[in-house]
Coordinates of N, CA and C in Angstrom, one line a residue:
X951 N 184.5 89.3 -35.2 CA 183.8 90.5 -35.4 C 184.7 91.7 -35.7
X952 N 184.4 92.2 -36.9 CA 185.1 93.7 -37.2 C 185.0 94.6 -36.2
X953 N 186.0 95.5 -36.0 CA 186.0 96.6 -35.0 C 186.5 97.7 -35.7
X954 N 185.6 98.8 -36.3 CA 185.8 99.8 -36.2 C 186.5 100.8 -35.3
X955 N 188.0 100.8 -35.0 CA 188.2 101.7 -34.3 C 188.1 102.9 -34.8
X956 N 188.3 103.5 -35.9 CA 187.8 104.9 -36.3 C 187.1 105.7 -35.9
X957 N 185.5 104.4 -35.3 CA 184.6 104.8 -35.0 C 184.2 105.1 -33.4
X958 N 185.2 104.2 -33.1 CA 185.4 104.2 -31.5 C 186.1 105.4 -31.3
X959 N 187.2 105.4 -31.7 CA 188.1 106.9 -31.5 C 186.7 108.2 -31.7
X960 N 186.3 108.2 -32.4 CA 185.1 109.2 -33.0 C 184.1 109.5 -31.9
X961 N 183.6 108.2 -31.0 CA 183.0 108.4 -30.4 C 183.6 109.4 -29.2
X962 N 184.5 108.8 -28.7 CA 185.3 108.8 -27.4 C 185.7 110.5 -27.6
X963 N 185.9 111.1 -28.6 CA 186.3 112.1 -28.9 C 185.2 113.3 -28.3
X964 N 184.1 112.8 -28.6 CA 182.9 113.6 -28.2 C 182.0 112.8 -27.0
X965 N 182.3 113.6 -25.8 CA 181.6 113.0 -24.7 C 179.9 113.1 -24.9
X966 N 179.3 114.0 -25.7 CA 178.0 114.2 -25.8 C 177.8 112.3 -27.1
X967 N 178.3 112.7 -27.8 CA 178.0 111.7 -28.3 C 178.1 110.3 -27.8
X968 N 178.9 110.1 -26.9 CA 178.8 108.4 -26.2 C 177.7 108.8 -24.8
X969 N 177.9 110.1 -24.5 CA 176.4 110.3 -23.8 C 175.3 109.6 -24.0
X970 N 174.5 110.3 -25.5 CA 173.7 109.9 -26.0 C 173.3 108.5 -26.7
X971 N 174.3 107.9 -27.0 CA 174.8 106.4 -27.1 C 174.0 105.4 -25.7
X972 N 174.7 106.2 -24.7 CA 174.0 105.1 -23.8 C 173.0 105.6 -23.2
X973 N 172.7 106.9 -23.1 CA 171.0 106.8 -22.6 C 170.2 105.9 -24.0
X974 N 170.3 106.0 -25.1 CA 169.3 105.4 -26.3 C 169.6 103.4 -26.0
X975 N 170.9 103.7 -25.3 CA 171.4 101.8 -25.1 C 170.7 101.7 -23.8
X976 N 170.6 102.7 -22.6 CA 170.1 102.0 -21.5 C 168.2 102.2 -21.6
X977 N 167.9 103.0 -23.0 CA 166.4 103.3 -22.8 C 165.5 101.6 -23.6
X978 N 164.2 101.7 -22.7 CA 163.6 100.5 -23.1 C 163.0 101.0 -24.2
X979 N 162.9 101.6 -24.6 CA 161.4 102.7 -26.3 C 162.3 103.1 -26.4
X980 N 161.7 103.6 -27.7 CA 162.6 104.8 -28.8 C 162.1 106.0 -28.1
X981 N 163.7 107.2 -28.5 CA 163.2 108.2 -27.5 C 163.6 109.6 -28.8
X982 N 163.1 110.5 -28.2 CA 162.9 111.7 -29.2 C 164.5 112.4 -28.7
X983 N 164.5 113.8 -29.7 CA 165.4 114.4 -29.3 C 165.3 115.3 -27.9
X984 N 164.2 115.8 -27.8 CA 163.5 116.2 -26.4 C 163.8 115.2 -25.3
X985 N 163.5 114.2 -25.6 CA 163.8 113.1 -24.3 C 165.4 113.0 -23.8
X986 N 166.3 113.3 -25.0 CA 167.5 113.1 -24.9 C 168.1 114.3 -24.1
X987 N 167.2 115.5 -24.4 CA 167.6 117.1 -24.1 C 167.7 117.1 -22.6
X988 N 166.8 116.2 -21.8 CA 166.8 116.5 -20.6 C 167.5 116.2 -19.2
X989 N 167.9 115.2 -19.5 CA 168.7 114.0 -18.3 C 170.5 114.7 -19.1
X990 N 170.5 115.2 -20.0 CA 171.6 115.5 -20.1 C 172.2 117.1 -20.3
X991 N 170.8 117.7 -19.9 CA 170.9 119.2 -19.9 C 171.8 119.8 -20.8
X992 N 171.1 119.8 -22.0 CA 171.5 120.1 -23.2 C 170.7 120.8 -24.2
X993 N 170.9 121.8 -24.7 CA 169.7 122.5 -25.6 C 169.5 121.4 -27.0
X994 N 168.0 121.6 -27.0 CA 167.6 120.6 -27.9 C 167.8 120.4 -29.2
X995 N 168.8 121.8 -29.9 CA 169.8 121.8 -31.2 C 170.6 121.0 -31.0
X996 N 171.4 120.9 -29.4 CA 172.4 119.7 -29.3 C 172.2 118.8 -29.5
X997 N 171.1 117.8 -28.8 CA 170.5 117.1 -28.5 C 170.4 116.8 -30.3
X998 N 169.3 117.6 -31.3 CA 169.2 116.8 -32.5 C 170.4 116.7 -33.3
X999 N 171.2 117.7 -33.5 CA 172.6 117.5 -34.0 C 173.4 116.3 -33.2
X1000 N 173.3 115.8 -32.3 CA 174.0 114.5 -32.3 C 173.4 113.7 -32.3
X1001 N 172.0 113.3 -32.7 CA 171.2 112.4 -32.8 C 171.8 112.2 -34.3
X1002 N 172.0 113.2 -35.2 CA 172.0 113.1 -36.5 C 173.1 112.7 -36.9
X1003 N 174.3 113.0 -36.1 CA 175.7 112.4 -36.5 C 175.4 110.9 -35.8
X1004 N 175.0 110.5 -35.3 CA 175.3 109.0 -34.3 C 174.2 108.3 -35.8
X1005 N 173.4 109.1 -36.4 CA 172.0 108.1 -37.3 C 173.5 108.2 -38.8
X1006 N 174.0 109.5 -38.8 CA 174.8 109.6 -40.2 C 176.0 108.5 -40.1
X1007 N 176.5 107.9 -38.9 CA 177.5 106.8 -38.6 C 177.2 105.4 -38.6
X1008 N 175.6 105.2 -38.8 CA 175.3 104.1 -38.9 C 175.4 103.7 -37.5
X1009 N 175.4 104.2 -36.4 CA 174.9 103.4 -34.8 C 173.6 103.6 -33.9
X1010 N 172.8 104.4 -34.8 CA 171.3 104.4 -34.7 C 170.1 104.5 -35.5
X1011 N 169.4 104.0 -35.2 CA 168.1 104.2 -36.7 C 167.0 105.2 -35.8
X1012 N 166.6 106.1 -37.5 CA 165.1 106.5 -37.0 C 164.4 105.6 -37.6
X1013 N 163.5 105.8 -36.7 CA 161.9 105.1 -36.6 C 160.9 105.6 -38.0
X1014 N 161.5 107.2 -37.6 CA 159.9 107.9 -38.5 C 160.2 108.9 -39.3
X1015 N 161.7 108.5 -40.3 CA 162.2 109.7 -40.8 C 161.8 110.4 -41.6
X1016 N 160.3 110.1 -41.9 CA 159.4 110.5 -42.9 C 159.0 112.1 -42.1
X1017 N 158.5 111.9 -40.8 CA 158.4 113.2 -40.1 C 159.4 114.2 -40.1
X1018 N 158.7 115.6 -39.9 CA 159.8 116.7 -39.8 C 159.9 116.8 -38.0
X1019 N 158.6 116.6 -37.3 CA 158.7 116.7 -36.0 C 158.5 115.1 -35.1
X1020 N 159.3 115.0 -34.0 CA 159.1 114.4 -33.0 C 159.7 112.9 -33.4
X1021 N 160.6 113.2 -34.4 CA 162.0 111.7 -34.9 C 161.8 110.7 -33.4
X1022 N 161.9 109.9 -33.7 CA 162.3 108.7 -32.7 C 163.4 107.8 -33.1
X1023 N 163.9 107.8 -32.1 CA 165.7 107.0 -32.3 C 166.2 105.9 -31.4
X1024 N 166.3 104.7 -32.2 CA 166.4 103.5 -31.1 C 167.7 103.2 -31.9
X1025 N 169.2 102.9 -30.6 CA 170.3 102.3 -31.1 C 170.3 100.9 -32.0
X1026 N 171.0 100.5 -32.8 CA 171.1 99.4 -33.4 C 172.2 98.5 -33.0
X1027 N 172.3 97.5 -33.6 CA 173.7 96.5 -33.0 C 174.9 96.8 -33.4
X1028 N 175.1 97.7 -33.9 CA 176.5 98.4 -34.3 C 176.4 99.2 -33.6
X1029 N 176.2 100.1 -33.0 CA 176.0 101.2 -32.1 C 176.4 100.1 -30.6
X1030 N 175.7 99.6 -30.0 CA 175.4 98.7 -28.9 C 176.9 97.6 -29.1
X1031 N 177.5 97.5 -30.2 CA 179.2 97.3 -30.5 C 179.7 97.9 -30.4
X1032 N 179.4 98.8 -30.8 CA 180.7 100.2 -30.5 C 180.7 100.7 -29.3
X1033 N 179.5 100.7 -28.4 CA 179.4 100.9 -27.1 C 180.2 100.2 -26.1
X1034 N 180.8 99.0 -26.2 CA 180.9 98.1 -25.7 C 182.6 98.1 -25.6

């Protein structure tokens, strides 16, 4: 298995971002930016701005990127590898 360290270093760099990593890795559903906003007491710009960098690195997918409101974001297996 390839290892991106780049991406690891990347993560580790930004604690909000391996935050968000593992609430989306320990959550059973796809969860919104709102859902992420709260258990991590974070304003909900934050909250979508690193939703958007973790989906722009290829370690999460949206569900419904067709929508402008209420995105849903479940980790993928590269994410859930890099977490690890």
């Amino acid at each position: 298995l390839y290892m991106d360290w780049k991406l690891v270093a990347w993560l580790k760099r930004g604690s909000r971002r391996k935050s968000v990593l593992e609430l989306l890795a320990n959550s059973r559903s796809p969860i919104s930016a709102n859902e992420v906003k709260k258990p991590l007491k974070i304003a909900i710009s934050q909250a979508s701005a690193t939703l958007k960098e973790l989906r722009q690195k290829g370690l999460i997918d949206c569900l419904n990127p067709q929508d402008s409101i209420g995105k849903l974001y479940k980790i993928n297996l590269k994410g859930r590898n890099i977490l690890k």
